């Protein structure tokens, strides 16, 4: 067999001796120590060959041998011990072994194959020799040569057939079936199984080729206890393991322990090593007479076995075994490559779906738009994780898709998943067993995958998989691997290999690595969306701050020049009072009122105190109430007009007041009423355009809706948005942007004409709204088109380069007849949807819902 380079061998196989771990020595293996059986140091070999252990060069002195030396070599074991190898094999054979031992220095644990012939003064016989190092000694194993050891002309043809059929297989399962059939043909064994491990080291037969009379094992599963940890470690060190005769009598080593250190001889890499008595009993219970096992290894990890069973004893020549070594390596690599190709194709498909879902969240979409797009893409959302249900929570909107738990159950589940999550994600295919409340909805959510879309876990996606109640076909009852022996309870191979069925519930199909590898990309949504939110928040904050500054100028102007008593209240305390306010309550100066708590001045039963407590004060733009206050030892009955505003950056109340019992002249009364109107105007009006503001518009929309329900009149809403206004603002600056907004406001006023029933408002930034009732759809759309053309006719330059591109607007229109089944928010949302359609349709358009 041609040697591979040491580097290549180390990549494929861990050839180091099995030494780590605590093993049960000189004690029976029982239920508590079954994985501590020292199977690598049994002190015995199988009888179809002979073993010699000798010291390294130059002595090559025989220190141990198997007791069957006389049978194979014609020399009693006692006569071999402490003799140089030269005396047994002669100069030529010993020189060949010395050369192989020298070459092994770079990879001491590699098996070295050679032909060995005993000199004529012993039993003249040819052997296949296998040499390797073990803890400082050299081990030579000799097996009598077979007539066909020189090779067969059919080998190459068979390999060509094997490769050709394997390459033509469409998938991994078919490739496994072909491999089982071809190996059975080559070895002539009664049964060949390809056996794959799961994450818990339970095995499953994924392919099988067998004699017609034998019971099929395809699909059967075997518990991890059938192949203990240390046995798997040895399978990882050898591509191939043979048992020629399951009913063999083990042959002892002589002496039992190494004379140089008193330790058992390590036979981890031995091809003749005797097998665990428990494994022999296991095979005998199955009716097996001989076995060959080929390891399936990739990246130094054991992922499966090719297990060959024969009903009678059977010897496999070294020529065929070397072919099996080669095939084990080839088949391991081939199946890995096929799995990689399958995964690659699956990941390409999932990558496309992932990009579609991720794009919904990235950019500057509104929460309503995101939920709308998710509704349109729900099939992709479910297909992304092969889920039957999903839930998305975004910006306090929760949407359920497919077969999912209820909204309340989703909220409770997400709170639990948040605590389990690592790096914003968590998954399980046994949800009812991990989260007991899920037992109530396990039919559609036995599997769950959680992904947070924000650092605080407020936004998230949950995918659900249904319960799969399935039957596991074990090769015998895995729970009955224990028998009662005279010396106590011990692990034993199961006596029956008839099909044993186990029903598994409360679990779903497992989440695949190809699916879980998508999570890092989806997690990037968190970063990208956070960046977008921060940028939007900065822009909104700047716009809001500008509006607040403009309004505060007007507040201060009104307070400073007010001819009536004026107060400002923040956090329940008076923070501003003019001189008229001091005179109203007989204070020496206005500063005496600063810092006083308003509620401490009010009678508890007063109307204002009640409104402050129940929150009704904030429901109207300007409230006029009467209240009794006690201040500086006297009581006053006051009439007040109040409004909620932002003052000095905080929610505050501005109020004007006068005494009820005082008889004022017509002039004083007119001053009070005029100041109240000015206060209301400030609250309801946009400072830049002097149009009604968002607060006023929303209040009037509620009123129009209620009136429309009563009178049976339709209500219409137009949303007008300046196209590319952020870019325009950046190009011309805030002052240029303000001028553009004022020009658009002029167009709106001109289009409205003298219609006093129409409400035109600046909603926010570069967005305006129009509200009116009782119009036909055609009239509504006609007005919107008039506005669009009016803006275009203004020819407001879009750039500073003198191009012929002008500012345009997109308009969304919605008209409906109010009913008890909907609300004004639904009408406004419909207009927003129309506006998005206008934007996505190319801008400078009117779209009606």
GROMACS .gro file of C-alpha atoms in nm, residues 399-784:
model
  386
  399UNK     CA    1  -4.861   4.023   1.335
  400UNK     CA    2  -4.920   3.646   1.319
  401UNK     CA    3  -4.870   3.437   1.006
  402UNK     CA    4  -4.966   3.079   0.921
  403UNK     CA    5  -5.032   2.836   1.207
  404UNK     CA    6  -4.905   3.014   1.515
  405UNK     CA    7  -5.001   3.048   1.882
  406UNK     CA    8  -5.229   3.333   1.988
  407UNK     CA    9  -5.101   3.688   2.032
  408UNK     CA   10  -5.097   3.658   2.413
  409UNK     CA   11  -4.914   3.324   2.393
  410UNK     CA   12  -4.659   3.476   2.155
  411UNK     CA   13  -4.595   3.766   2.393
  412UNK     CA   14  -4.538   3.527   2.686
  413UNK     CA   15  -4.319   3.299   2.474
  414UNK     CA   16  -4.107   3.589   2.347
  415UNK     CA   17  -4.046   3.707   2.705
  416UNK     CA   18  -3.919   3.358   2.792
  417UNK     CA   19  -3.711   3.326   2.474
  418UNK     CA   20  -3.547   3.661   2.547
  419UNK     CA   21  -3.403   3.517   2.869
  420UNK     CA   22  -3.273   3.206   2.688
  421UNK     CA   23  -3.127   3.392   2.391
  422UNK     CA   24  -2.756   3.406   2.320
  423UNK     CA   25  -2.647   3.681   2.079
  424UNK     CA   26  -3.012   3.772   2.016
  425UNK     CA   27  -3.118   3.423   1.904
  426UNK     CA   28  -3.252   3.096   2.046
  427UNK     CA   29  -3.396   2.779   1.897
  428UNK     CA   30  -3.540   2.449   2.014
  429UNK     CA   31  -3.720   2.157   1.855
  430UNK     CA   32  -3.862   2.046   2.193
  431UNK     CA   33  -4.040   2.361   2.306
  432UNK     CA   34  -4.310   2.198   2.526
  433UNK     CA   35  -4.039   2.015   2.721
  434UNK     CA   36  -3.840   2.335   2.779
  435UNK     CA   37  -4.128   2.581   2.819
  436UNK     CA   38  -4.420   2.391   2.984
  437UNK     CA   39  -4.692   2.648   2.889
  438UNK     CA   40  -4.621   2.558   2.524
  439UNK     CA   41  -4.776   2.215   2.581
  440UNK     CA   42  -5.112   2.384   2.524
  441UNK     CA   43  -5.022   2.473   2.165
  442UNK     CA   44  -4.764   2.204   2.080
  443UNK     CA   45  -4.963   2.096   1.772
  444UNK     CA   46  -4.847   2.407   1.584
  445UNK     CA   47  -4.544   2.514   1.789
  446UNK     CA   48  -4.333   2.224   1.916
  447UNK     CA   49  -4.037   2.387   1.742
  448UNK     CA   50  -3.947   2.753   1.788
  449UNK     CA   51  -3.675   2.983   1.652
  450UNK     CA   52  -3.641   3.329   1.808
  451UNK     CA   53  -3.452   3.623   1.661
  452UNK     CA   54  -3.446   3.967   1.822
  453UNK     CA   55  -3.450   4.259   1.578
  454UNK     CA   56  -3.347   4.521   1.833
  455UNK     CA   57  -3.092   4.530   2.107
  456UNK     CA   58  -3.365   4.565   2.371
  457UNK     CA   59  -3.560   4.265   2.226
  458UNK     CA   60  -3.872   4.482   2.180
  459UNK     CA   61  -3.879   4.384   1.813
  460UNK     CA   62  -3.848   4.017   1.720
  461UNK     CA   63  -3.938   3.736   1.482
  462UNK     CA   64  -4.058   3.394   1.599
  463UNK     CA   65  -4.081   3.098   1.362
  464UNK     CA   66  -4.283   2.789   1.454
  465UNK     CA   67  -4.277   2.427   1.347
  466UNK     CA   68  -4.557   2.181   1.424
  467UNK     CA   69  -4.538   1.876   1.644
  468UNK     CA   70  -4.426   1.566   1.456
  469UNK     CA   71  -4.550   1.258   1.635
  470UNK     CA   72  -4.322   0.992   1.488
  471UNK     CA   73  -4.221   0.635   1.554
  472UNK     CA   74  -3.858   0.548   1.613
  473UNK     CA   75  -3.769   0.195   1.507
  474UNK     CA   76  -3.502   0.078   1.751
  475UNK     CA   77  -3.313  -0.247   1.693
  476UNK     CA   78  -3.442  -0.387   2.020
  477UNK     CA   79  -3.562  -0.198   2.325
  478UNK     CA   80  -3.281   0.048   2.416
  479UNK     CA   81  -3.405   0.054   2.774
  480UNK     CA   82  -3.350  -0.321   2.813
  481UNK     CA   83  -2.973  -0.338   2.781
  482UNK     CA   84  -2.935  -0.453   3.140
  483UNK     CA   85  -2.940  -0.812   3.270
  484UNK     CA   86  -2.919  -0.948   3.622
  485UNK     CA   87  -2.600  -1.147   3.668
  486UNK     CA   88  -2.491  -1.349   3.970
  487UNK     CA   89  -2.249  -1.076   4.070
  488UNK     CA   90  -2.500  -0.793   4.024
  489UNK     CA   91  -2.651  -0.580   3.752
  490UNK     CA   92  -2.446  -0.523   3.435
  491UNK     CA   93  -2.481  -0.379   3.088
  492UNK     CA   94  -2.538  -0.653   2.833
  493UNK     CA   95  -2.613  -0.658   2.461
  494UNK     CA   96  -2.986  -0.682   2.408
  495UNK     CA   97  -3.107  -1.037   2.364
  496UNK     CA   98  -3.362  -0.946   2.097
  497UNK     CA   99  -3.309  -0.746   1.780
  498UNK     CA  100  -3.671  -0.754   1.674
  499UNK     CA  101  -3.814  -0.415   1.581
  500UNK     CA  102  -3.902  -0.211   1.890
  501UNK     CA  103  -4.117   0.098   1.836
  502UNK     CA  104  -4.104   0.417   2.039
  503UNK     CA  105  -4.349   0.703   1.987
  504UNK     CA  106  -4.191   1.047   2.020
  505UNK     CA  107  -4.410   1.355   2.065
  506UNK     CA  108  -4.374   1.720   2.178
  507UNK     CA  109  -4.099   1.769   1.924
  508UNK     CA  110  -4.065   1.913   1.575
  509UNK     CA  111  -3.830   1.865   1.285
  510UNK     CA  112  -3.486   1.989   1.394
  511UNK     CA  113  -3.350   2.327   1.284
  512UNK     CA  114  -3.078   2.267   1.026
  513UNK     CA  115  -2.733   2.425   1.020
  514UNK     CA  116  -2.809   2.573   0.676
  515UNK     CA  117  -3.101   2.758   0.836
  516UNK     CA  118  -2.921   2.864   1.151
  517UNK     CA  119  -2.630   3.002   0.948
  518UNK     CA  120  -2.870   3.267   0.814
  519UNK     CA  121  -2.913   3.420   1.159
  520UNK     CA  122  -2.593   3.632   1.156
  521UNK     CA  123  -2.709   3.796   0.832
  522UNK     CA  124  -3.055   3.858   0.971
  523UNK     CA  125  -2.903   3.991   1.293
  524UNK     CA  126  -2.736   4.258   1.080
  525UNK     CA  127  -3.085   4.408   1.057
  526UNK     CA  128  -3.035   4.522   1.415
  527UNK     CA  129  -2.729   4.728   1.327
  528UNK     CA  130  -2.855   4.865   0.997
  529UNK     CA  131  -3.199   4.951   1.127
  530UNK     CA  132  -3.053   5.112   1.439
  531UNK     CA  133  -2.839   5.334   1.216
  532UNK     CA  134  -3.145   5.430   1.015
  533UNK     CA  135  -3.346   5.499   1.329
  534UNK     CA  136  -3.071   5.718   1.471
  535UNK     CA  137  -3.049   5.918   1.149
  536UNK     CA  138  -3.427   5.956   1.131
  537UNK     CA  139  -3.440   6.047   1.499
  538UNK     CA  140  -3.176   6.316   1.445
  539UNK     CA  141  -3.367   6.459   1.149
  540UNK     CA  142  -3.699   6.455   1.335
  541UNK     CA  143  -3.536   6.601   1.644
  542UNK     CA  144  -3.395   6.887   1.438
  543UNK     CA  145  -3.734   6.953   1.278
  544UNK     CA  146  -3.907   6.926   1.613
  545UNK     CA  147  -3.654   7.152   1.779
  546UNK     CA  148  -3.703   7.412   1.509
  547UNK     CA  149  -4.081   7.396   1.554
  548UNK     CA  150  -4.045   7.422   1.931
  549UNK     CA  151  -3.817   7.722   1.895
  550UNK     CA  152  -4.063   7.893   1.665
  551UNK     CA  153  -4.354   7.822   1.900
  552UNK     CA  154  -4.163   7.928   2.209
  553UNK     CA  155  -4.089   8.262   2.046
  554UNK     CA  156  -4.461   8.308   2.004
  555UNK     CA  157  -4.533   8.191   2.362
  556UNK     CA  158  -4.279   8.433   2.505
  557UNK     CA  159  -4.409   8.715   2.292
  558UNK     CA  160  -4.766   8.649   2.402
  559UNK     CA  161  -4.670   8.618   2.771
  560UNK     CA  162  -4.450   8.926   2.768
  561UNK     CA  163  -4.710   9.155   2.614
  562UNK     CA  164  -5.024   8.994   2.757
  563UNK     CA  165  -5.259   9.252   2.915
  564UNK     CA  166  -5.415   8.976   3.131
  565UNK     CA  167  -5.281   8.744   3.401
  566UNK     CA  168  -5.054   8.480   3.245
  567UNK     CA  169  -4.901   8.166   3.402
  568UNK     CA  170  -4.674   7.885   3.279
  569UNK     CA  171  -4.677   7.554   3.471
  570UNK     CA  172  -4.417   7.278   3.432
  571UNK     CA  173  -4.407   6.956   3.638
  572UNK     CA  174  -4.697   7.089   3.845
  573UNK     CA  175  -4.510   7.405   3.949
  574UNK     CA  176  -4.553   7.765   3.837
  575UNK     CA  177  -4.242   7.854   3.636
  576UNK     CA  178  -4.360   8.188   3.492
  577UNK     CA  179  -4.607   8.455   3.600
  578UNK     CA  180  -4.645   8.810   3.473
  579UNK     CA  181  -4.722   9.118   3.680
  580UNK     CA  182  -5.094   9.095   3.600
  581UNK     CA  183  -5.091   8.744   3.756
  582UNK     CA  184  -4.937   8.884   4.076
  583UNK     CA  185  -5.200   9.155   4.092
  584UNK     CA  186  -5.476   8.899   4.038
  585UNK     CA  187  -5.395   8.713   4.364
  586UNK     CA  188  -5.262   9.012   4.558
  587UNK     CA  189  -4.897   8.904   4.548
  588UNK     CA  190  -4.636   9.165   4.605
  589UNK     CA  191  -4.448   9.065   4.291
  590UNK     CA  192  -4.462   8.795   4.023
  591UNK     CA  193  -4.155   8.618   4.165
  592UNK     CA  194  -4.359   8.528   4.477
  593UNK     CA  195  -4.562   8.284   4.264
  594UNK     CA  196  -4.266   8.105   4.104
  595UNK     CA  197  -4.216   7.751   4.238
  596UNK     CA  198  -4.561   7.711   4.393
  597UNK     CA  199  -4.740   7.381   4.324
  598UNK     CA  200  -5.070   7.435   4.145
  599UNK     CA  201  -5.255   7.148   4.312
  600UNK     CA  202  -5.166   7.286   4.655
  601UNK     CA  203  -5.352   7.605   4.563
  602UNK     CA  204  -5.665   7.433   4.436
  603UNK     CA  205  -5.962   7.302   4.628
  604UNK     CA  206  -5.964   6.924   4.598
  605UNK     CA  207  -6.320   6.924   4.470
  606UNK     CA  208  -6.250   7.186   4.203
  607UNK     CA  209  -6.314   7.110   3.836
  608UNK     CA  210  -5.950   7.171   3.739
  609UNK     CA  211  -5.813   6.937   4.008
  610UNK     CA  212  -6.040   6.663   3.880
  611UNK     CA  213  -5.931   6.723   3.517
  612UNK     CA  214  -5.564   6.718   3.609
  613UNK     CA  215  -5.609   6.387   3.793
  614UNK     CA  216  -5.821   6.205   3.531
  615UNK     CA  217  -5.619   6.331   3.233
  616UNK     CA  218  -5.914   6.487   3.050
  617UNK     CA  219  -5.734   6.819   3.037
  618UNK     CA  220  -5.499   6.684   2.769
  619UNK     CA  221  -5.781   6.574   2.538
  620UNK     CA  222  -5.863   6.921   2.412
  621UNK     CA  223  -5.643   7.187   2.257
  622UNK     CA  224  -5.757   7.470   2.483
  623UNK     CA  225  -5.962   7.417   2.799
  624UNK     CA  226  -6.167   7.687   2.974
  625UNK     CA  227  -6.252   7.603   3.337
  626UNK     CA  228  -6.343   7.774   3.661
  627UNK     CA  229  -6.146   7.705   3.973
  628UNK     CA  230  -6.114   7.827   4.330
  629UNK     CA  231  -5.763   7.897   4.451
  630UNK     CA  232  -5.632   7.988   4.793
  631UNK     CA  233  -5.332   8.214   4.783
  632UNK     CA  234  -5.177   8.451   5.040
  633UNK     CA  235  -5.459   8.387   5.287
  634UNK     CA  236  -5.747   8.464   5.050
  635UNK     CA  237  -5.968   8.264   4.813
  636UNK     CA  238  -6.035   8.356   4.452
  637UNK     CA  239  -6.281   8.214   4.199
  638UNK     CA  240  -6.097   8.227   3.867
  639UNK     CA  241  -6.191   8.167   3.506
  640UNK     CA  242  -5.894   8.018   3.318
  641UNK     CA  243  -5.812   7.925   2.960
  642UNK     CA  244  -5.531   7.669   2.938
  643UNK     CA  245  -5.334   7.487   2.671
  644UNK     CA  246  -5.075   7.208   2.683
  645UNK     CA  247  -4.749   7.301   2.507
  646UNK     CA  248  -4.376   7.228   2.504
  647UNK     CA  249  -4.208   7.506   2.700
  648UNK     CA  250  -3.834   7.510   2.773
  649UNK     CA  251  -3.821   7.158   2.626
  650UNK     CA  252  -4.076   7.013   2.867
  651UNK     CA  253  -4.453   6.942   2.855
  652UNK     CA  254  -4.614   7.244   3.019
  653UNK     CA  255  -4.942   7.433   3.061
  654UNK     CA  256  -4.991   7.794   2.957
  655UNK     CA  257  -5.287   7.965   3.123
  656UNK     CA  258  -5.455   8.305   3.132
  657UNK     CA  259  -5.690   8.387   3.419
  658UNK     CA  260  -5.933   8.647   3.559
  659UNK     CA  261  -6.157   8.668   3.862
  660UNK     CA  262  -6.518   8.568   3.795
  661UNK     CA  263  -6.680   8.800   4.048
  662UNK     CA  264  -6.500   9.110   3.929
  663UNK     CA  265  -6.712   9.324   3.702
  664UNK     CA  266  -6.499   9.422   3.410
  665UNK     CA  267  -6.589   9.656   3.134
  666UNK     CA  268  -6.637   9.556   2.772
  667UNK     CA  269  -6.282   9.657   2.690
  668UNK     CA  270  -6.129   9.432   2.954
  669UNK     CA  271  -6.352   9.145   2.847
  670UNK     CA  272  -6.243   9.192   2.486
  671UNK     CA  273  -5.876   9.188   2.590
  672UNK     CA  274  -5.924   8.857   2.775
  673UNK     CA  275  -6.113   8.697   2.487
  674UNK     CA  276  -5.857   8.819   2.235
  675UNK     CA  277  -5.568   8.677   2.441
  676UNK     CA  278  -5.752   8.344   2.467
  677UNK     CA  279  -5.791   8.338   2.091
  678UNK     CA  280  -5.423   8.414   2.043
  679UNK     CA  281  -5.333   8.129   2.278
  680UNK     CA  282  -5.555   7.890   2.086
  681UNK     CA  283  -5.408   8.009   1.758
  682UNK     CA  284  -5.056   7.936   1.881
  683UNK     CA  285  -5.156   7.584   1.987
  684UNK     CA  286  -5.338   7.500   1.666
  685UNK     CA  287  -5.117   7.671   1.409
  686UNK     CA  288  -4.788   7.579   1.242
  687UNK     CA  289  -4.542   7.858   1.306
  688UNK     CA  290  -4.377   7.843   0.964
  689UNK     CA  291  -4.681   7.833   0.734
  690UNK     CA  292  -4.945   7.971   0.974
  691UNK     CA  293  -5.158   7.677   0.867
  692UNK     CA  294  -5.334   7.443   1.110
  693UNK     CA  295  -5.087   7.195   1.254
  694UNK     CA  296  -5.095   6.817   1.303
  695UNK     CA  297  -5.258   6.844   1.643
  696UNK     CA  298  -5.544   7.050   1.503
  697UNK     CA  299  -5.583   6.822   1.198
  698UNK     CA  300  -5.610   6.504   1.406
  699UNK     CA  301  -5.866   6.668   1.636
  700UNK     CA  302  -6.077   6.780   1.338
  701UNK     CA  303  -6.050   6.436   1.175
  702UNK     CA  304  -6.209   6.282   1.486
  703UNK     CA  305  -6.487   6.538   1.473
  704UNK     CA  306  -6.546   6.487   1.099
  705UNK     CA  307  -6.560   6.110   1.145
  706UNK     CA  308  -6.823   6.131   1.421
  707UNK     CA  309  -7.028   6.378   1.219
  708UNK     CA  310  -7.001   6.163   0.907
  709UNK     CA  311  -7.134   5.860   1.093
  710UNK     CA  312  -7.428   6.068   1.216
  711UNK     CA  313  -7.513   6.236   0.884
  712UNK     CA  314  -7.404   5.959   0.646
  713UNK     CA  315  -7.146   6.181   0.473
  714UNK     CA  316  -6.819   6.053   0.332
  715UNK     CA  317  -6.486   6.175   0.469
  716UNK     CA  318  -6.178   6.228   0.252
  717UNK     CA  319  -5.811   6.267   0.340
  718UNK     CA  320  -5.528   6.378   0.112
  719UNK     CA  321  -5.163   6.337   0.215
  720UNK     CA  322  -4.927   6.556   0.013
  721UNK     CA  323  -4.554   6.486   0.044
  722UNK     CA  324  -4.274   6.684  -0.119
  723UNK     CA  325  -4.067   6.441  -0.330
  724UNK     CA  326  -3.702   6.418  -0.225
  725UNK     CA  327  -3.743   6.683   0.043
  726UNK     CA  328  -3.456   6.553   0.256
  727UNK     CA  329  -3.220   6.593  -0.039
  728UNK     CA  330  -3.362   6.939  -0.111
  729UNK     CA  331  -3.311   7.038   0.254
  730UNK     CA  332  -2.953   6.914   0.249
  731UNK     CA  333  -2.882   7.103  -0.075
  732UNK     CA  334  -3.047   7.437   0.009
  733UNK     CA  335  -3.019   7.429   0.388
  734UNK     CA  336  -3.293   7.467   0.647
  735UNK     CA  337  -3.379   7.819   0.539
  736UNK     CA  338  -3.417   7.708   0.178
  737UNK     CA  339  -3.628   7.413   0.291
  738UNK     CA  340  -3.854   7.646   0.495
  739UNK     CA  341  -3.904   7.866   0.187
  740UNK     CA  342  -3.999   7.563  -0.023
  741UNK     CA  343  -4.255   7.457   0.240
  742UNK     CA  344  -4.408   7.805   0.239
  743UNK     CA  345  -4.439   7.797  -0.141
  744UNK     CA  346  -4.619   7.461  -0.127
  745UNK     CA  347  -4.848   7.601   0.144
  746UNK     CA  348  -4.938   7.890  -0.089
  747UNK     CA  349  -5.037   7.641  -0.362
  748UNK     CA  350  -5.260   7.454  -0.119
  749UNK     CA  351  -5.432   7.771  -0.008
  750UNK     CA  352  -5.491   7.872  -0.368
  751UNK     CA  353  -5.641   7.534  -0.455
  752UNK     CA  354  -5.869   7.543  -0.150
  753UNK     CA  355  -6.002   7.884  -0.245
  754UNK     CA  356  -6.280   8.002  -0.021
  755UNK     CA  357  -6.391   7.657   0.096
  756UNK     CA  358  -6.409   7.713   0.471
  757UNK     CA  359  -6.508   7.348   0.538
  758UNK     CA  360  -6.176   7.222   0.404
  759UNK     CA  361  -5.899   7.173   0.660
  760UNK     CA  362  -5.546   7.213   0.522
  761UNK     CA  363  -5.265   7.141   0.767
  762UNK     CA  364  -4.892   7.105   0.773
  763UNK     CA  365  -4.862   6.755   0.920
  764UNK     CA  366  -4.483   6.732   0.966
  765UNK     CA  367  -4.163   6.818   0.777
  766UNK     CA  368  -4.247   6.832   0.405
  767UNK     CA  369  -4.586   6.663   0.448
  768UNK     CA  370  -4.927   6.832   0.434
  769UNK     CA  371  -5.279   6.695   0.485
  770UNK     CA  372  -5.621   6.798   0.357
  771UNK     CA  373  -5.953   6.697   0.516
  772UNK     CA  374  -6.306   6.752   0.388
  773UNK     CA  375  -6.646   6.580   0.392
  774UNK     CA  376  -6.930   6.502   0.155
  775UNK     CA  377  -6.726   6.494  -0.168
  776UNK     CA  378  -6.747   6.235  -0.445
  777UNK     CA  379  -6.435   6.034  -0.523
  778UNK     CA  380  -6.395   6.209  -0.861
  779UNK     CA  381  -6.398   6.551  -0.692
  780UNK     CA  382  -6.140   6.438  -0.438
  781UNK     CA  383  -5.904   6.304  -0.703
  782UNK     CA  384  -5.957   6.616  -0.915
  783UNK     CA  385  -5.853   6.838  -0.623
  784UNK     CA  386  -5.544   6.624  -0.565
   0.00000   0.00000   0.00000
